C-alpha positions as a printed Julia matrix, in Angstrom:
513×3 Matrix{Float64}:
   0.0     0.0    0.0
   1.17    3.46  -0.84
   2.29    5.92   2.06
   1.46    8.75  -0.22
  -2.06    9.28   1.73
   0.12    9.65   4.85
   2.25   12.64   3.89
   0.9    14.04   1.08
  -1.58   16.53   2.78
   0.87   18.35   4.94
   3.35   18.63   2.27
   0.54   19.98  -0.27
   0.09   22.93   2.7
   3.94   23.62   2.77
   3.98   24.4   -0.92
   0.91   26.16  -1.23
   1.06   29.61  -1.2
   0.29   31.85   1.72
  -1.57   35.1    2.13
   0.25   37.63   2.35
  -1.09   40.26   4.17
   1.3    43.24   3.68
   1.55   42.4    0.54
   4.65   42.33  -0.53
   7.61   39.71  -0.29
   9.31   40.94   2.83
  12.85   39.36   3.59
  13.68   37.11   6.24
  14.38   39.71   8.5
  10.66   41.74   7.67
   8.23   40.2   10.11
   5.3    39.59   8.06
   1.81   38.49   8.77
   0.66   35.37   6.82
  -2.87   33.3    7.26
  -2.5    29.54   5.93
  -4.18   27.7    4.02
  -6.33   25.19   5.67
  -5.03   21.6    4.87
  -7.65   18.83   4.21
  -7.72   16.37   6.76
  -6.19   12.78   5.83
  -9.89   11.34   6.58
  -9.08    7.05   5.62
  -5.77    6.99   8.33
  -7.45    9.46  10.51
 -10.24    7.26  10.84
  -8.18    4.21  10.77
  -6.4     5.56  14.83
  -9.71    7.11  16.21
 -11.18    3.41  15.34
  -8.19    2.61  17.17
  -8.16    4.74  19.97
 -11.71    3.43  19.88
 -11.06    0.05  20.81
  -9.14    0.87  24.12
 -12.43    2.57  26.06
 -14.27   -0.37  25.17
 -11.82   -2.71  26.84
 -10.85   -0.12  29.57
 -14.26    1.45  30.72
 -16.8    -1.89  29.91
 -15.91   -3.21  33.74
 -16.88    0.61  35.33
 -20.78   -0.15  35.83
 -20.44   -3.26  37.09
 -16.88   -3.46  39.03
 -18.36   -2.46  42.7
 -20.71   -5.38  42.55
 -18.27   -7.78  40.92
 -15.68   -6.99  43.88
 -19.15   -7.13  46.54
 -20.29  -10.88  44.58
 -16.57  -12.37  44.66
 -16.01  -11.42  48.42
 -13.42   -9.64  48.48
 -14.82   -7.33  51.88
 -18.0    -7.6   54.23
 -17.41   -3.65  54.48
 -20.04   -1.83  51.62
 -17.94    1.11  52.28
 -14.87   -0.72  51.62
 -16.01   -1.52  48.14
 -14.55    1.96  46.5
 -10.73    1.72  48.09
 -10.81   -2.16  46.35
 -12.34   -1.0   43.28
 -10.06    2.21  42.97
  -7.11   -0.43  43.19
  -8.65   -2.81  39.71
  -8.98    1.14  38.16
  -5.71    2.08  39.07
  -3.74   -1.16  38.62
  -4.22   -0.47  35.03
  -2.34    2.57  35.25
   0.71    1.37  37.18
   1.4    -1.31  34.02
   0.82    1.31  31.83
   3.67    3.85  33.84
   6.31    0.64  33.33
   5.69    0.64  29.88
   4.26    3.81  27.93
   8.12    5.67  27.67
   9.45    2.18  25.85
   6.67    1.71  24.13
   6.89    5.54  22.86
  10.64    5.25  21.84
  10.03    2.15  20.54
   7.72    3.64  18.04
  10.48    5.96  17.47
  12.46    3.02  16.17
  10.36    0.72  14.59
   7.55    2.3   13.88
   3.59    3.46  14.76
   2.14    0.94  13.26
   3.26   -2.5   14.92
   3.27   -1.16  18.03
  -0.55   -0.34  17.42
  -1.41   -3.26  17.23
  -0.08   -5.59  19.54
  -1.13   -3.13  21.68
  -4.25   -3.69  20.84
  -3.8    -7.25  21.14
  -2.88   -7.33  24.48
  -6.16   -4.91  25.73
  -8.26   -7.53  23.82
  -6.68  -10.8   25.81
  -7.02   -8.61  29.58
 -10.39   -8.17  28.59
 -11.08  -11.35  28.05
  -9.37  -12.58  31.16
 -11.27  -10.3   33.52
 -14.53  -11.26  32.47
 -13.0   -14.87  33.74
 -12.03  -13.44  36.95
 -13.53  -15.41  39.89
 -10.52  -13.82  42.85
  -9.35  -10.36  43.63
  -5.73  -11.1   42.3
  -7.24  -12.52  38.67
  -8.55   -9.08  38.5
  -5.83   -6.95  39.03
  -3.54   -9.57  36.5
  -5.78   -9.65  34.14
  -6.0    -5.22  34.48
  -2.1    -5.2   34.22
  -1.82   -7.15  31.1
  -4.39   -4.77  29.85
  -2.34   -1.79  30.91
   1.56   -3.03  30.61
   0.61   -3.82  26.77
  -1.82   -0.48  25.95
   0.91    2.4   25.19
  -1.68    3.26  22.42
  -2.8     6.53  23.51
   1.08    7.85  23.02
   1.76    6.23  19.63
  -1.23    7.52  18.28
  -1.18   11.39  19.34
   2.4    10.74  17.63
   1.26    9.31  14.16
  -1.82   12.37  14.09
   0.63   14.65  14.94
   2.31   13.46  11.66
   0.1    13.24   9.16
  -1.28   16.84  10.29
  -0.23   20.64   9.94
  -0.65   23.43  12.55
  -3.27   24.38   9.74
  -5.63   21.14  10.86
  -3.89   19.74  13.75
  -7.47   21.24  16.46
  -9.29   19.44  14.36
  -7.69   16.24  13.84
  -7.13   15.91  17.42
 -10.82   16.54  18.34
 -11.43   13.36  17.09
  -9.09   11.33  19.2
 -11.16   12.36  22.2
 -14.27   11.63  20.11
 -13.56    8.17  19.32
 -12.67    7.72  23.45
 -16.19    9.1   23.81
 -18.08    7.28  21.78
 -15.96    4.33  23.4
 -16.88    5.35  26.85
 -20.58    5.73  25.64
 -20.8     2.02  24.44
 -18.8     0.3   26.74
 -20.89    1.26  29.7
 -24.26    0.13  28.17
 -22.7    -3.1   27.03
 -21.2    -3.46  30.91
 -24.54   -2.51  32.66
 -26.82   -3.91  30.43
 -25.18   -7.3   29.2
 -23.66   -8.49  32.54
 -25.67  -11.03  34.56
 -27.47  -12.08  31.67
 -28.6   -15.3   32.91
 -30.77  -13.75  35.03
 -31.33  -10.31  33.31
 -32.63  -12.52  30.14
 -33.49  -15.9   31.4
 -35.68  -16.46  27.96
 -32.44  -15.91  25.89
 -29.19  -17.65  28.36
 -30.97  -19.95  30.48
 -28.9   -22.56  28.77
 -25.36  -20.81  29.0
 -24.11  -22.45  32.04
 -20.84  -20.42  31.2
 -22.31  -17.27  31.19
 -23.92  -18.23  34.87
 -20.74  -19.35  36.41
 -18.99  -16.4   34.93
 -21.37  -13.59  34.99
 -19.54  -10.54  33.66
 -18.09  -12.46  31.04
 -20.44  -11.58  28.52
 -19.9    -7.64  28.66
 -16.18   -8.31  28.92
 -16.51  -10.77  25.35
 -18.82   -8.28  23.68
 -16.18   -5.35  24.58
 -13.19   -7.38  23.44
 -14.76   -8.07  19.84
 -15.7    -4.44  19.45
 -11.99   -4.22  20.02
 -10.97   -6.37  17.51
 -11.87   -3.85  14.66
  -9.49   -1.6   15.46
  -6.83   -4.64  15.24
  -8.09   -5.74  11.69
  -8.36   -2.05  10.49
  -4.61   -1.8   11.86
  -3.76   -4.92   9.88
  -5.1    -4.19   6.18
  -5.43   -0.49   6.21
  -2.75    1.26   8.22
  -0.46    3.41   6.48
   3.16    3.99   8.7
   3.74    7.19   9.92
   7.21    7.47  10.57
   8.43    8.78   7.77
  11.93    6.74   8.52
   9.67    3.4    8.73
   7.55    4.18   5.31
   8.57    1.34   2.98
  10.17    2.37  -0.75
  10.79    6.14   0.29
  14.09    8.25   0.64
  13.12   10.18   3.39
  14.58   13.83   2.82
  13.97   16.82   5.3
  12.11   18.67   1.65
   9.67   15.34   2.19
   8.77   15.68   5.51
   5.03   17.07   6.53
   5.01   20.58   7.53
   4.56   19.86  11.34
   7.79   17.89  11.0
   9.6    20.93  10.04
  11.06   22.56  12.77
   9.56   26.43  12.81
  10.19   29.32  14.87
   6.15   30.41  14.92
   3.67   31.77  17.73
   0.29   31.05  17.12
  -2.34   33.71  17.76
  -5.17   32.0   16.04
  -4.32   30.79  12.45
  -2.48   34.2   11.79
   1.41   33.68  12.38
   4.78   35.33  12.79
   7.04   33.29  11.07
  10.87   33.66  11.97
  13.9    32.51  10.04
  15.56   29.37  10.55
  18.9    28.4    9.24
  19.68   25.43   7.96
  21.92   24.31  10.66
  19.44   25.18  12.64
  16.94   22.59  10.87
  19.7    19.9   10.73
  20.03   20.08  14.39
  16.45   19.65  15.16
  16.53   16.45  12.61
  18.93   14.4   15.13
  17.26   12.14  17.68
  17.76   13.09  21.24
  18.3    11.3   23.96
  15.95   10.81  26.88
  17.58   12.68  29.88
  17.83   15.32  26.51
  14.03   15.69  26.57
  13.57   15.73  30.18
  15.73   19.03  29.98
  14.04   21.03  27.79
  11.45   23.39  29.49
   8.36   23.46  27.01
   8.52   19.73  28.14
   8.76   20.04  31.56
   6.04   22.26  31.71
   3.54   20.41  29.75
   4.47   17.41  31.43
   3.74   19.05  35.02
   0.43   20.14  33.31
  -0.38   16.8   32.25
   0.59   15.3   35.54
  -2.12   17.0   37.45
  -4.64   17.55  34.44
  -4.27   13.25  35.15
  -4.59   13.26  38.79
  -7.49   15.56  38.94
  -9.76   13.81  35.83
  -9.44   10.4   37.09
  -9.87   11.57  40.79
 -13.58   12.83  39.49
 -14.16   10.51  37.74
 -13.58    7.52  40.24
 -15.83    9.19  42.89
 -17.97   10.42  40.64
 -18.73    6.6   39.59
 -18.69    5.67  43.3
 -21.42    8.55  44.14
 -23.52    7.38  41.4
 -23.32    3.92  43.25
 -23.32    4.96  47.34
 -26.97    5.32  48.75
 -28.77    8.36  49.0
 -28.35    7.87  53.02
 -24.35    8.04  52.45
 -24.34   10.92  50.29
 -24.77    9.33  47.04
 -27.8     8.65  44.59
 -28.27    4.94  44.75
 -27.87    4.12  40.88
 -28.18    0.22  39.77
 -25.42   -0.77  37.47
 -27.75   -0.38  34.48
 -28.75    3.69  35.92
 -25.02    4.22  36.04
 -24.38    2.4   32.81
 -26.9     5.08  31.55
 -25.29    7.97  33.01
 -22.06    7.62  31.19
 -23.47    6.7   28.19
 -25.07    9.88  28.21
 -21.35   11.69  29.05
 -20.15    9.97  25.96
 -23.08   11.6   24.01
 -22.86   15.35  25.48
 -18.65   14.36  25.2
 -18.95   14.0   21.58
 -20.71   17.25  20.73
 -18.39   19.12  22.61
 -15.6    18.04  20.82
 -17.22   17.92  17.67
 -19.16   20.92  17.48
 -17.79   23.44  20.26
 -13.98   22.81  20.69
 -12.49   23.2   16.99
 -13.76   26.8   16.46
 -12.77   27.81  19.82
  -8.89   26.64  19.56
  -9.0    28.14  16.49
 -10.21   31.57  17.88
  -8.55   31.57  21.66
  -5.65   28.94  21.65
  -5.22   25.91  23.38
  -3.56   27.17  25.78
  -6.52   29.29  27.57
  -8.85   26.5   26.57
  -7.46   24.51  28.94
  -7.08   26.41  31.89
 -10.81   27.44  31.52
 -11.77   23.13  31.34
  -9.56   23.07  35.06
 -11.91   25.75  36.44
 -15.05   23.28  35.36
 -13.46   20.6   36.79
 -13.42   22.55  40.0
 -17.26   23.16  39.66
 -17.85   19.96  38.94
 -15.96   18.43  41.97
 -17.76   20.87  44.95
 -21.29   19.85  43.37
 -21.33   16.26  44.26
 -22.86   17.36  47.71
 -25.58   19.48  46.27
 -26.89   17.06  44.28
 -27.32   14.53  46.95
 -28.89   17.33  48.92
 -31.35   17.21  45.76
 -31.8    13.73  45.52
 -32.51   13.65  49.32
 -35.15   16.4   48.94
 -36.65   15.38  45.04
 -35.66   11.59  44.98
 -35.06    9.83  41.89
 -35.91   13.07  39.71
 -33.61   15.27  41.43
 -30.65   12.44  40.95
 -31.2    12.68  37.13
 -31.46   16.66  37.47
 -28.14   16.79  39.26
 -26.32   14.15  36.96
 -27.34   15.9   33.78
 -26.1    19.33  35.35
 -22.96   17.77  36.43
 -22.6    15.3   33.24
 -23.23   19.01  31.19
 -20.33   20.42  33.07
 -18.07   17.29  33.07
 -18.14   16.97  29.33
 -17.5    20.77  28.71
 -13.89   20.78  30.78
 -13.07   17.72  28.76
 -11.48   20.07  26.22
  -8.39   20.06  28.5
  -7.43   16.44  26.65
  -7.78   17.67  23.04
  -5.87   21.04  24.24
  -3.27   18.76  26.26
  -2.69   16.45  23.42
  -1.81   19.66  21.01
   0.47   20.95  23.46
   2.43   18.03  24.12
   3.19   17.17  20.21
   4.44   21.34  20.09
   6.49   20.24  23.06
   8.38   18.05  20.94
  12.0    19.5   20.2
  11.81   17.15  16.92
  10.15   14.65  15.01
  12.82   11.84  16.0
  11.67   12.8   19.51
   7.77   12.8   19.08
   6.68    9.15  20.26
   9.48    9.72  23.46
   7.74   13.07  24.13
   4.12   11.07  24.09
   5.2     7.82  25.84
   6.57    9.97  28.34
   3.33   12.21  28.76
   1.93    8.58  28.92
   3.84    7.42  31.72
   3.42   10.45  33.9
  -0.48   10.6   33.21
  -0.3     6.85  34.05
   1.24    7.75  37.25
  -1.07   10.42  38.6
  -4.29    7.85  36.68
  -2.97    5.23  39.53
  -3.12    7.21  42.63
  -5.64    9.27  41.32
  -9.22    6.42  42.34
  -7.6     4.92  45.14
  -6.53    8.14  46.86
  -9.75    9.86  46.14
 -11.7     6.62  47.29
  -9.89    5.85  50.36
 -10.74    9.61  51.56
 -14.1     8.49  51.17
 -14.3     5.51  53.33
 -16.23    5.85  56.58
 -17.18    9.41  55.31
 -20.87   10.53  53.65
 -20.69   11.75  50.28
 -22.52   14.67  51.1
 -20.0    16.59  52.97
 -16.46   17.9   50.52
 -14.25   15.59  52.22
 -10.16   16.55  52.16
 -10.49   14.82  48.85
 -12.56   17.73  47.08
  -9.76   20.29  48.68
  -6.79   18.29  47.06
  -8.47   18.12  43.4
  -9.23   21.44  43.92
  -5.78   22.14  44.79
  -4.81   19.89  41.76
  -7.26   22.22  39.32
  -4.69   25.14  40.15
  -1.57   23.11  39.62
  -2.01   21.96  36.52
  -2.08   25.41  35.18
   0.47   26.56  36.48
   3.8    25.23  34.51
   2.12   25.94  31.05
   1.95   29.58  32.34
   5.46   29.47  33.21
   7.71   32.11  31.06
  10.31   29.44  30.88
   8.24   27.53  28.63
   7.34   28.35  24.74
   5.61   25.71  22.66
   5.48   26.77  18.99
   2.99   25.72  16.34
   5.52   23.41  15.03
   8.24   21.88  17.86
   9.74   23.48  20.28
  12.95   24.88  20.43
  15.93   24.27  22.78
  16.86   27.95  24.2
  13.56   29.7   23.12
  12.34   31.72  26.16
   9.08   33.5   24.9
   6.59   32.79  27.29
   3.69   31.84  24.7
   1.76   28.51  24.63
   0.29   29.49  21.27
């Protein structure tokens, strides 16, 4: 298969002409004002990694409706309120694999290219899935969730292989649809996990007769999530195109045939209207050699996106873990008292408000304010969205079950608008990159760290809960609070500059865009 698709829309942008606005041909010491063109988006291999970024939330999130009752049938505690701390450890154990191996996995990529590590990434998600829906002990759980995790580096790869097949003309938009395809994961994988597991006795008239599906009953969810899976492998197989332009069979890989994003560039975004500045070509050929790890961890548009990310991580799947629990805890301990098939619901419904947000509201507002200031306005939400957990118990206590589904919907409306911060995260960390050698390091890295704070993150926020009502903002809600303000922090930094390209070692502006 021709890589042609690959690399041929970035390079069209690079030798189309630009506007220029002051109408003249200025030197290369003029500043000039220039608007791109807008680069069509590489639609077949886009679609190709959101189908496979698709495939991991139906793996990862399929066990969320129905892991509190899977921990309560197996035995693993007589304590109800004990059930969060065990099931923030199967969430979290995930994470920890995925810490040991994301930065290999990303420099891997580096080496051998996007592509095979895809899939047998892939691969392995599909066989943990499997396993856990076998799980009949505590410790089969958390193997079978570190398989999962030790073998999914995906999310790293494949911010990498967008990131080079796209432009700083088209780069919001493709990236919109990474967190789109995790959406529409996370709104499928819940029904199938609240509505397909027990199914003996949820559809007696259908699997009376599957004496497998009775012994083992979360199986089914955990099957149905692991074929949905498998079409991101297949797609993977027969349709991916390589990336790495050092990995693309039959080509002489020249710096002149490289995709614009993979050309280094001294330019500060302020919308799609940009100040180019003049880079020699020593310059260029320095920015073309691969660099070393502790390299990376010096440079500062790194480290500050990295800090960002960090706490961005902690803070998300802090909210997100309780957030799941409250749904679950009775009204009486400060929850709402959801069955596994209400709470299925409930994030299905996220994934649908989740996609319009990214589809709809987030490309024309990166394009107008910057990613940058997109994502320190989704920390603020998160904020809101943490301190109103008590208020709507206090609703559900006075309304019952129609003020529960008023204060989900308000809270799912204001969850799913601060999930911008992951498509404005994932632009920031590719222009953190000092170089295209460097860009699957840079993301297995941002992997790793987010895999650290994803680990700590449920079990920290659900052991604060233990022997505490929901209803009161535990020292839990004051940490992720805390953790809001963090992450915004280091990108704000004036030691850090991420340009609309890759950043540059020695740069000291202080703009994110």
């Amino acid at each position: 298969m021709s890589s042609s698709g690959a690399e041929s829309p970035a390079r069209n942008a690079r030798n189309a002409p630009h506007e220029n606005t002051n109408g003249d041909n200025a030197g290369c010491g003029d500043e000039q004002t220039v608007t791109p063109r807008r680069t069509p988006l590489p639609v077949r291999q886009l679609f190709i990694l959101a189908l496979m970024r698709f495939s991991e939330p139906i793996s990862f999130c399929v066990i969320f409706p129905f892991v509190n009752q899977m921990i309560e049938e197996i035995g693993v505690t007589d304590d109800p309120k004990a059930v969060g701390y065990y099931s923030g450890l199967v969430e979290g154990i995930f994470a920890v694999a995925q810490f040991c191996t994301a930065w290999y996995l990303g420099s891997l990529s580096d080496r051998v290219g996007r592509r095979p590590v895809l899939i047998i990434g892939l691969c392995g998600v599909i066989i943990s899935t499997i396993l856990f829906g076998f799980s009949k002990s505590f410790s089969m759980m958390l193997i079978s969730r570190m398989i999962g995790g030790g073998l999914s580096g995906n999310s790293g790869v494949i911010k990498s292989a967008v990131g080079e097949i796209t432009d700083e003309t088209n780069q919001g938009a493709a990236f919109a649809y990474l967190p789109l395809a995790w959406l529409i994961g996370s709104l499928v994988a819940p029904a199938l996990g609240g509505l397909l597991s027990h199914p003996v006795e949820r559809y007696p008239s259908i699997f009376h007769s599957f004496t497998l599906l009775e012994r083992y009953p979360y199986l089914l969810p955990c099957l149905a999530g692991a074929i949905l899976s498998s079409a991101g492998v297949i797609a993977g197989i027969f349709f991916l195109e390589e990336t790495l332009a050092s990995k693309r069979p039959g080509q002489d890989v020249h710096p002149e045939q490289r995709p614009l994003l993979s050309k280094p560039v001294g330019v500060q975004q302020t919308s799609y209207q940009t100040t180019p500045s003049c880079s020699s070509p020593a310059s260029t050929n320095s920015d073309a050699r691969p660099y070393s790890n502790r390299e990376i961890l010096t440079i500062p548009a790194v480290q500050g996106v990295l800090l960002s990310y960090a706490f961005m991580a902690l803070v998300t799947v802090a909210v997100e873990a309780v957030f799941i629990l409250w749904l679950y805890t009775p009204v009486s301990l400060g929850g709402l008292g959801f069955s596994s098939a209400e709470i299925g619901g409930a994030l299905s419904l996220s994934g649908i408000l989740g996609t319009m947000v990214a589809v709809i509201v987030f490309p024309p507002l990166e394009r107008r304010v910057g990613a940058t200031i997109l994502f320190q306005i989704g920390m603020i939400l998160q904020v809101v969205a943490i301190v109103a957990f008590p208020f709507g118990n206090a609703l559900a206590t006075s309304w019952g079950k129609r003020g529960a589904y008023i204060s989900v919907g308000a809270i799912l409306i204001v969850r799913c608008l601060a999930g911008i911060v992951f498509v404005c995260n994932m632009i920031l960390i590719n222009r953190s990159s000092p170089s295209p050698s460097a860009l699957g390091a840079v993301n297995g890295l941002a992997q790793m760290v987010a895999s650290a704070s994803r680990a700590v993150g449920p079990g920290m926020a659900k052991k604060s809960c233990v022997g505490r009502e929901l209803r009161v903002v535990g020292p839990w809600a004051h940490c992720l609070v805390g953790g809001c303000s963090s992450a915004q922090a280091p990108i704000r930094s004036p030691k850090v500059h991420v340009t609309d390209g890759f950043s540059r070692i020695g740069d000291s502006n202080p703009s994110l865009n």
